mmCIF file of C-alpha atoms in Angstrom:
data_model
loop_
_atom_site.group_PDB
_atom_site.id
_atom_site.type_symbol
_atom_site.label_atom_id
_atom_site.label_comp_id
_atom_site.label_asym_id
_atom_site.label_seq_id
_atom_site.Cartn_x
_atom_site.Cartn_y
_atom_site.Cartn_z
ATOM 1 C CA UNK A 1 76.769 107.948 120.409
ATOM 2 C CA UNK A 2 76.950 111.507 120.393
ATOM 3 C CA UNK A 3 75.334 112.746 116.635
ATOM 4 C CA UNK A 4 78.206 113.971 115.107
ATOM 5 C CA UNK A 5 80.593 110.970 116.113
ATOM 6 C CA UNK A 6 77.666 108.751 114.462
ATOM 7 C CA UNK A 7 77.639 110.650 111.044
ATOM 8 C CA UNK A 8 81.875 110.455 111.526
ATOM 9 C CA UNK A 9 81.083 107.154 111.433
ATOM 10 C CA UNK A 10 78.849 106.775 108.703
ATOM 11 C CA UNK A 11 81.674 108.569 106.543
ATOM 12 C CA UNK A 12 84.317 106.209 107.537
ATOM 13 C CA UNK A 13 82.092 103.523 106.688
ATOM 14 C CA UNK A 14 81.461 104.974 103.035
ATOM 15 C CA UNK A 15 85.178 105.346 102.510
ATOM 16 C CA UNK A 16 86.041 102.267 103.766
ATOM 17 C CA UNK A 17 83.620 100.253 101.402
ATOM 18 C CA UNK A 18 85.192 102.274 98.429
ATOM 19 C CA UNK A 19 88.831 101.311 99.912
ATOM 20 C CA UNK A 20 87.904 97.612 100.535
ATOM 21 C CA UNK A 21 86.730 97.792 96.635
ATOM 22 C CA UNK A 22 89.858 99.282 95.315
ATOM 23 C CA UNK A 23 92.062 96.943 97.250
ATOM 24 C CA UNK A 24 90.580 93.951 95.768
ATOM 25 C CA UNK A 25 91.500 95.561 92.044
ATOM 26 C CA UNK A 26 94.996 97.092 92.688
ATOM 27 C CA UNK A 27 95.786 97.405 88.537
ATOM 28 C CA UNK A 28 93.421 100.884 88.228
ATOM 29 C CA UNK A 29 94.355 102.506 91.155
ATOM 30 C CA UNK A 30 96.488 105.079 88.893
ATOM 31 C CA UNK A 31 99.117 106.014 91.486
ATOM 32 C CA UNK A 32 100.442 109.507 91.237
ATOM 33 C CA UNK A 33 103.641 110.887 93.204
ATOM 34 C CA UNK A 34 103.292 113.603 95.593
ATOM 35 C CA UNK A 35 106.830 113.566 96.682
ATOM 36 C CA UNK A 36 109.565 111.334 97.899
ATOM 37 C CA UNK A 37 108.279 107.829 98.805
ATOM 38 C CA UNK A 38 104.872 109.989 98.793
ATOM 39 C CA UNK A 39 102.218 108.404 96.597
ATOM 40 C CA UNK A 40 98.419 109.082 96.313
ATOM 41 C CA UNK A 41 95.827 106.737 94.198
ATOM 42 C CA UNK A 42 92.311 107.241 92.626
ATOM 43 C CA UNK A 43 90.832 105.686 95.546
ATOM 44 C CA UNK A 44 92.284 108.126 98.044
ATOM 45 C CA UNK A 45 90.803 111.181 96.189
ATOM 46 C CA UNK A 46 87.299 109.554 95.852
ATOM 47 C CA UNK A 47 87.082 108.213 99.538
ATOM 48 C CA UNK A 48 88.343 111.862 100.580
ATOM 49 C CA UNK A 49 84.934 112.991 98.387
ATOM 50 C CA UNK A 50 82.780 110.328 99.763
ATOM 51 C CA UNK A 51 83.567 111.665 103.354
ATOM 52 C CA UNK A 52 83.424 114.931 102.899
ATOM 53 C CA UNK A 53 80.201 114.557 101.122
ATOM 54 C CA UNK A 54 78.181 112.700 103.677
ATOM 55 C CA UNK A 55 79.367 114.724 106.623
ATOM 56 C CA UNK A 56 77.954 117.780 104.372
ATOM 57 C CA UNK A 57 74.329 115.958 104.056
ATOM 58 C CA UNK A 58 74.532 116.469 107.915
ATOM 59 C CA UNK A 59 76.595 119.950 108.292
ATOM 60 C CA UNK A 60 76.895 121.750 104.736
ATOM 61 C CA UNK A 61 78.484 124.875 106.737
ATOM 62 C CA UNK A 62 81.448 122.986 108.247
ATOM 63 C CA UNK A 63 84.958 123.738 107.273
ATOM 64 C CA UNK A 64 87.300 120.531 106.039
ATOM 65 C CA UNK A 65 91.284 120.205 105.979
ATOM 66 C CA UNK A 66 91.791 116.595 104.092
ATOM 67 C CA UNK A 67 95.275 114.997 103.273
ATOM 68 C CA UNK A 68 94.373 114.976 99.287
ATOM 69 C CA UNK A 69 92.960 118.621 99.324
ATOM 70 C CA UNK A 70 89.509 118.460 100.547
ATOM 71 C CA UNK A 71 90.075 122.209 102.330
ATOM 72 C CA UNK A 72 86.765 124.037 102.966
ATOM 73 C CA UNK A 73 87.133 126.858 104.502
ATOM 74 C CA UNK A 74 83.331 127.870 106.276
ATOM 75 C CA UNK A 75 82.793 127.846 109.824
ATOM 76 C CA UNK A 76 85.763 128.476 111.917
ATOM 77 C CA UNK A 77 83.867 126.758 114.754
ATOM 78 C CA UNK A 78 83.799 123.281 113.231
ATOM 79 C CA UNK A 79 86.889 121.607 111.650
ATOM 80 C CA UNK A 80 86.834 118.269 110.047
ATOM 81 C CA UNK A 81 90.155 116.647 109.435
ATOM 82 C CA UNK A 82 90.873 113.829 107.438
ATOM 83 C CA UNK A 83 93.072 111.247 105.728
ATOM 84 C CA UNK A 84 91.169 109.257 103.782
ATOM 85 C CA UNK A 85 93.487 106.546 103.200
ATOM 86 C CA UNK A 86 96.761 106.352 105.887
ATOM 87 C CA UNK A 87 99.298 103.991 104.966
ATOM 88 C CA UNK A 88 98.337 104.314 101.003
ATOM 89 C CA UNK A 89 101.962 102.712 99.995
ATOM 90 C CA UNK A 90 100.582 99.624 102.539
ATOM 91 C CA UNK A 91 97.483 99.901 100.572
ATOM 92 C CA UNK A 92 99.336 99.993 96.681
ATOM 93 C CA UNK A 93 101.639 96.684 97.523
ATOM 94 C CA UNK A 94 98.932 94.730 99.029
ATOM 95 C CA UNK A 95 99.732 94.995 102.740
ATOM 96 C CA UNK A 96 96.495 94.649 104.434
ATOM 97 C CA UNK A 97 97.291 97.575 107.072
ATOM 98 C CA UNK A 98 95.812 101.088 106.600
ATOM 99 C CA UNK A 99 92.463 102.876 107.860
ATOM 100 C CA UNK A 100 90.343 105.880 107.101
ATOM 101 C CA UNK A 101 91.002 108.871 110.087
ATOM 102 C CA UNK A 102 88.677 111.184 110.610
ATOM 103 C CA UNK A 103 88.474 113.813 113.388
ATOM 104 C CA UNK A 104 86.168 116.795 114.924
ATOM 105 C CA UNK A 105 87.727 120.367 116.009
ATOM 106 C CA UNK A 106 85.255 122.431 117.770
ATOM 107 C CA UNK A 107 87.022 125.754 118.628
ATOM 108 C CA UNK A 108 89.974 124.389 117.832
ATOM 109 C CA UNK A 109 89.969 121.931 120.647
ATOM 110 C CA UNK A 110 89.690 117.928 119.227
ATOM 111 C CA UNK A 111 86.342 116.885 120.097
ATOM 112 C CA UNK A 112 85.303 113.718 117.756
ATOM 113 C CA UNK A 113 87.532 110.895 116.629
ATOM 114 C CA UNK A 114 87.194 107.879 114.105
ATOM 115 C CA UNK A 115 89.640 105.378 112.850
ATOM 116 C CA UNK A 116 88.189 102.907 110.859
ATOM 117 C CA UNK A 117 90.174 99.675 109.335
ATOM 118 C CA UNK A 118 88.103 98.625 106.416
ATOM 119 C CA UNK A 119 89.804 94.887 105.908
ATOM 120 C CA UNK A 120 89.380 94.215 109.112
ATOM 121 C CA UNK A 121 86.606 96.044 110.315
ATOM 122 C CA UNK A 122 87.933 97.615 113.199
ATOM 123 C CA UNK A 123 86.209 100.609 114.357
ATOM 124 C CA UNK A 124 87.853 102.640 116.887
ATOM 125 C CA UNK A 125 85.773 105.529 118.102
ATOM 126 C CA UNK A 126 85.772 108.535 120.563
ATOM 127 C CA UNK A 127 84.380 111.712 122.248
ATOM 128 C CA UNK A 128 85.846 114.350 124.390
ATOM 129 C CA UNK A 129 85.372 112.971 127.726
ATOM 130 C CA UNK A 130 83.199 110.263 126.815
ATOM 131 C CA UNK A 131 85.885 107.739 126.573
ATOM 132 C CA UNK A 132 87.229 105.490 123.527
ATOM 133 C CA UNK A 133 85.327 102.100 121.891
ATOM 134 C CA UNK A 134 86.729 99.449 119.360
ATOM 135 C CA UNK A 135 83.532 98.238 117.547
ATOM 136 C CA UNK A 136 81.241 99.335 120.408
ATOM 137 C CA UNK A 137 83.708 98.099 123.666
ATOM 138 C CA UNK A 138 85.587 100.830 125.741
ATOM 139 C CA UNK A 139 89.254 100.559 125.114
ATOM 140 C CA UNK A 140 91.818 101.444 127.503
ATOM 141 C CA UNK A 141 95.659 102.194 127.349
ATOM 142 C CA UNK A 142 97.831 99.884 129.495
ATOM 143 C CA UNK A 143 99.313 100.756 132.181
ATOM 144 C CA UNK A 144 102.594 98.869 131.733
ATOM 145 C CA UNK A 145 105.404 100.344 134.312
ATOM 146 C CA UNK A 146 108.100 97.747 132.959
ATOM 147 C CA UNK A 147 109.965 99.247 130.434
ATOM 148 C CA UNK A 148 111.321 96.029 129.754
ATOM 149 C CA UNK A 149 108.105 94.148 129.011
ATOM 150 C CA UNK A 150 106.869 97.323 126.691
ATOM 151 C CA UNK A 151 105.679 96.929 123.345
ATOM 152 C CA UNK A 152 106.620 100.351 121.150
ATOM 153 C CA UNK A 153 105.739 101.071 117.896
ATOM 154 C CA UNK A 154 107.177 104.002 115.352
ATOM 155 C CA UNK A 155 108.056 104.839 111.996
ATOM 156 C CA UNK A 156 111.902 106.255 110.195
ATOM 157 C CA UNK A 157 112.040 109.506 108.107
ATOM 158 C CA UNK A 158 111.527 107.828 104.613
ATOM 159 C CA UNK A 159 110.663 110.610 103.621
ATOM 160 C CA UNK A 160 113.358 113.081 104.852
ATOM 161 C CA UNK A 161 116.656 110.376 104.895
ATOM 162 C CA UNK A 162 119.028 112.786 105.650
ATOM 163 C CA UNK A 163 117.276 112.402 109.359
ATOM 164 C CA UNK A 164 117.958 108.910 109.334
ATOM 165 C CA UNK A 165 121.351 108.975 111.861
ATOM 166 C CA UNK A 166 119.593 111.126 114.287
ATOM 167 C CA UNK A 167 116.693 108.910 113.960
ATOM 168 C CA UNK A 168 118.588 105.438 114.580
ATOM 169 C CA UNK A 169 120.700 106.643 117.497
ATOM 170 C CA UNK A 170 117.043 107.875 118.880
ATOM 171 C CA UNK A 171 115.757 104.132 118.409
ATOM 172 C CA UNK A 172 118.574 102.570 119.863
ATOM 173 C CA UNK A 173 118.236 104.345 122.862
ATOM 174 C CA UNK A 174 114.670 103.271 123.118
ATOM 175 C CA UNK A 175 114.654 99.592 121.750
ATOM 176 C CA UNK A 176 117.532 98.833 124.564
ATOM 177 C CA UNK A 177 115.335 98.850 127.183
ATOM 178 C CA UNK A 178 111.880 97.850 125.739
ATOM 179 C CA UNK A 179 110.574 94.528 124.867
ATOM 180 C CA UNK A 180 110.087 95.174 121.212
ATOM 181 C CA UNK A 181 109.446 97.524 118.552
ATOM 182 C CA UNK A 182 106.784 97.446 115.191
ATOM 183 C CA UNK A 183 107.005 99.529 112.225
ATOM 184 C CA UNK A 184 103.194 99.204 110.651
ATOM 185 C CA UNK A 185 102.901 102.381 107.956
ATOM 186 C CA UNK A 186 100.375 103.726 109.546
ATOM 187 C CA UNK A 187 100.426 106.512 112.007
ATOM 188 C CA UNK A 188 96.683 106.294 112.542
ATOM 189 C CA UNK A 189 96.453 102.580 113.473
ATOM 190 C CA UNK A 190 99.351 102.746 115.622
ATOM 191 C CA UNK A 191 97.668 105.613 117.878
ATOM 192 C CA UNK A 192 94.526 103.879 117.691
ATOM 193 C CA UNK A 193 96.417 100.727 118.487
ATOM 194 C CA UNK A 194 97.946 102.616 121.627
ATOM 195 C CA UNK A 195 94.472 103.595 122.805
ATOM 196 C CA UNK A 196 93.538 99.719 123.000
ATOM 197 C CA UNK A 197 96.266 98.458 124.834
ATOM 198 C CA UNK A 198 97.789 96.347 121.712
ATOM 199 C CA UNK A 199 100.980 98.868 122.080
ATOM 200 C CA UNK A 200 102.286 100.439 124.881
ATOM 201 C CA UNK A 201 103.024 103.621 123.313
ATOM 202 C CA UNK A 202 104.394 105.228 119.748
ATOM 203 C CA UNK A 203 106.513 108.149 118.681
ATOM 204 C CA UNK A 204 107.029 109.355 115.175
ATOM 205 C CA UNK A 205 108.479 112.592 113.610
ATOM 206 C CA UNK A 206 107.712 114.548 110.328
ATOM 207 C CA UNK A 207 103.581 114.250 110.993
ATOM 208 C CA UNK A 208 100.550 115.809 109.731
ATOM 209 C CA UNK A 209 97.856 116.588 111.581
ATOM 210 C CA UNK A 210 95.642 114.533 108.901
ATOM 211 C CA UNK A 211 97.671 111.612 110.604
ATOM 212 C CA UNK A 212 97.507 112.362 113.734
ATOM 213 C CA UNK A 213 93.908 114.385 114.585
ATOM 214 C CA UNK A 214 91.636 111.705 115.228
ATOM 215 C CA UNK A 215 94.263 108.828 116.799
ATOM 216 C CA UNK A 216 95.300 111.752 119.650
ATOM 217 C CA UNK A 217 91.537 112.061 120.667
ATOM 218 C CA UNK A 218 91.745 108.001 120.950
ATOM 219 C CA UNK A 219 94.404 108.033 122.995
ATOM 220 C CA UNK A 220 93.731 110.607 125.524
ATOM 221 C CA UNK A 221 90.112 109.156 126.079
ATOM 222 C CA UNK A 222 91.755 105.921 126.406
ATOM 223 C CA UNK A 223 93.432 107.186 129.718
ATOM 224 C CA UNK A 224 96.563 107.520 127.476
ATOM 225 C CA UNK A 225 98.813 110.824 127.307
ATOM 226 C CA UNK A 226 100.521 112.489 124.373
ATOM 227 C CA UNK A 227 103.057 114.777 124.323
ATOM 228 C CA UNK A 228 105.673 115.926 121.281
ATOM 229 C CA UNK A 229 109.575 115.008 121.449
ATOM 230 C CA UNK A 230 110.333 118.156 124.315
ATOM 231 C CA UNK A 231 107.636 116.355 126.588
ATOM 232 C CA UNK A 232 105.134 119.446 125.793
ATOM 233 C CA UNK A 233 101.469 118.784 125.219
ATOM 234 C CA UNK A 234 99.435 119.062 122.039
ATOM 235 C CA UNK A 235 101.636 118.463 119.148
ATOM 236 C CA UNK A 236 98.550 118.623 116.832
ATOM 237 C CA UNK A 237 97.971 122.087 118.300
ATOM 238 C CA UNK A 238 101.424 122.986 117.164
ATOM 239 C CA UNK A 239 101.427 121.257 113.526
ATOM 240 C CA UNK A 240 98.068 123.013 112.896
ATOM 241 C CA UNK A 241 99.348 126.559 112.929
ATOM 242 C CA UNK A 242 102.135 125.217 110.455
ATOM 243 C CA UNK A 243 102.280 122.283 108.471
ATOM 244 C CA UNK A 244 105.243 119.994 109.241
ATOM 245 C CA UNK A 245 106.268 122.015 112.120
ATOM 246 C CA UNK A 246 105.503 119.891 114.875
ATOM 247 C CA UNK A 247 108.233 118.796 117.270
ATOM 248 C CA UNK A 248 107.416 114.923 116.829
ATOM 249 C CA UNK A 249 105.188 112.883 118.605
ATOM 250 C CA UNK A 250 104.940 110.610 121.759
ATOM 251 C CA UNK A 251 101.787 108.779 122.768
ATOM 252 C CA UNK A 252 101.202 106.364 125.604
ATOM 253 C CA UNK A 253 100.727 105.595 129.217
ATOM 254 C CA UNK A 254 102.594 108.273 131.311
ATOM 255 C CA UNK A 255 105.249 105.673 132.533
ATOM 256 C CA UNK A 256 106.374 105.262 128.768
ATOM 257 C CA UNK A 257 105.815 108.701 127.699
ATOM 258 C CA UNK A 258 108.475 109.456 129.944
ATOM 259 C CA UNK A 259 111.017 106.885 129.362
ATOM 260 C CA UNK A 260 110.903 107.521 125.238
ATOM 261 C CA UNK A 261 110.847 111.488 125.855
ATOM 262 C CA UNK A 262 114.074 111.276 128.199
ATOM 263 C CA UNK A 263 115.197 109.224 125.193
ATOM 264 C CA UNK A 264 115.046 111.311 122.802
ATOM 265 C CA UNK A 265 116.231 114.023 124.483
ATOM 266 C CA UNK A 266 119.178 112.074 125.354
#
């Protein structure tokens, strides 16, 4: 395991313990609201701490960009990005269903990737061109060409519900020709979830790249491809230079990728 993967780890591991603990003792989480159907508990602040704190044992001159704001602004060269706890409204009603994500950019480029699933420890690990694991095994993304057979998974602007029309004609389109379609809460399982072959791809709009850093790595090194809603590559790339600006995004094999971006751009 390359060394800065394995102290990735190590920090997902930390969280997740903390997470696992808080989720068996829901009544002091102290939930806050961030925003619209946006909420953030006690637990999500101190795993955010707990990983940025043990990758800085290892690298005390790395820079950090966390969901709860854990941003450290040091060495351009190394960017950690993380979401300490995705699918926290999963993880305040009692829904076992939400992981720690943590990712590497070196130069700006993704480079290390963890999702971690602390109730059912599932680790899904990766490294630039070294391929993608789930608790040690290489993954892979299917390589489904029936459309018809395809398991999907995605999300609805709960957030944003004015988007909700454009959003449902979008799906229809879609979920016509596809076997199914699963709405989890979690951006970073359902990437992660791509990567392993349990879906055959995912798209989603209105993302972070706290969401989305460490499940694209996962994907790609899976043999999977992501593009945004246009069909363009690196939607994290995009979202990076300005929060919320990224022009959705579509992960799986290429024969899915396709179908769901001529979808959309139906």
């Amino acid at each position: 395991m390359h060394p800065m993967l394995n102290i990735a780890v190590r920090a997902a591991r930390s969280a997740g313990t903390i997470i696992a603990r808080g989720f068996e003792n829901r009544s002091e989480l102290n939930i806050e609201q961030k925003g619209i159907n946006d909420f953030v508990t006690k637990i999500d602040k101190e795993a955010e701490v707990a990983i940025i704190s043990k990758i800085q044992e290892a690298y005390p001159d790395h820079s950090f960009l966390g969901e709860e704001g854990g941003t450290i602004n040091n060495n351009p060269d190394f960017t950690w990005v993380i979401d300490p706890l995705d699918g926290t409204t999963n993880f305040i009603r009692g829904i076992p269903h939400f992981a720690v994500s943590i990712a590497l950019l070196y130069k700006g480029k993704l480079d290390q990737g963890v999702v971690f699933d602390p109730i059912r420890g599932e680790l899904f690990a990766g490294s630039k061109g070294a391929g993608a694991q789930l608790n040690g095994y290489r993954i892979r993304a299917t390589k489904t060409k029936d459309m018809s057979s395809c398991i999907l998974a995605t999300a609805f602007p709960f957030r944003n519900k004015a988007r909700l029309d454009e959003s449902l004609t979008q799906f229809q389109r879609i979920f016509e020709k596809v076997g199914d379609v699963r709405r989890s809460g979690s951006a970073a399982l359902d990437l992660a979830y791509v990567a392993a072959g349990r879906y055959d791809g995912y798209w989603e709009k209105g993302l972070n790249s706290w969401d989305i850093a460490a499940g694209e790595l996962l994907v790609k090194e899976a043999g999977g491809l992501i593009t945004d809603y246009d069909g363009n590559n690196d939607p994290l790339y995009a979202e990076m230079k300005q929060a919320g600006s990224a022009n959705g995004l579509v992960a799986g094999n290429p024969r899915v990728v396709q179908h769901i971006v001529k979808s959309l751009k139906s």
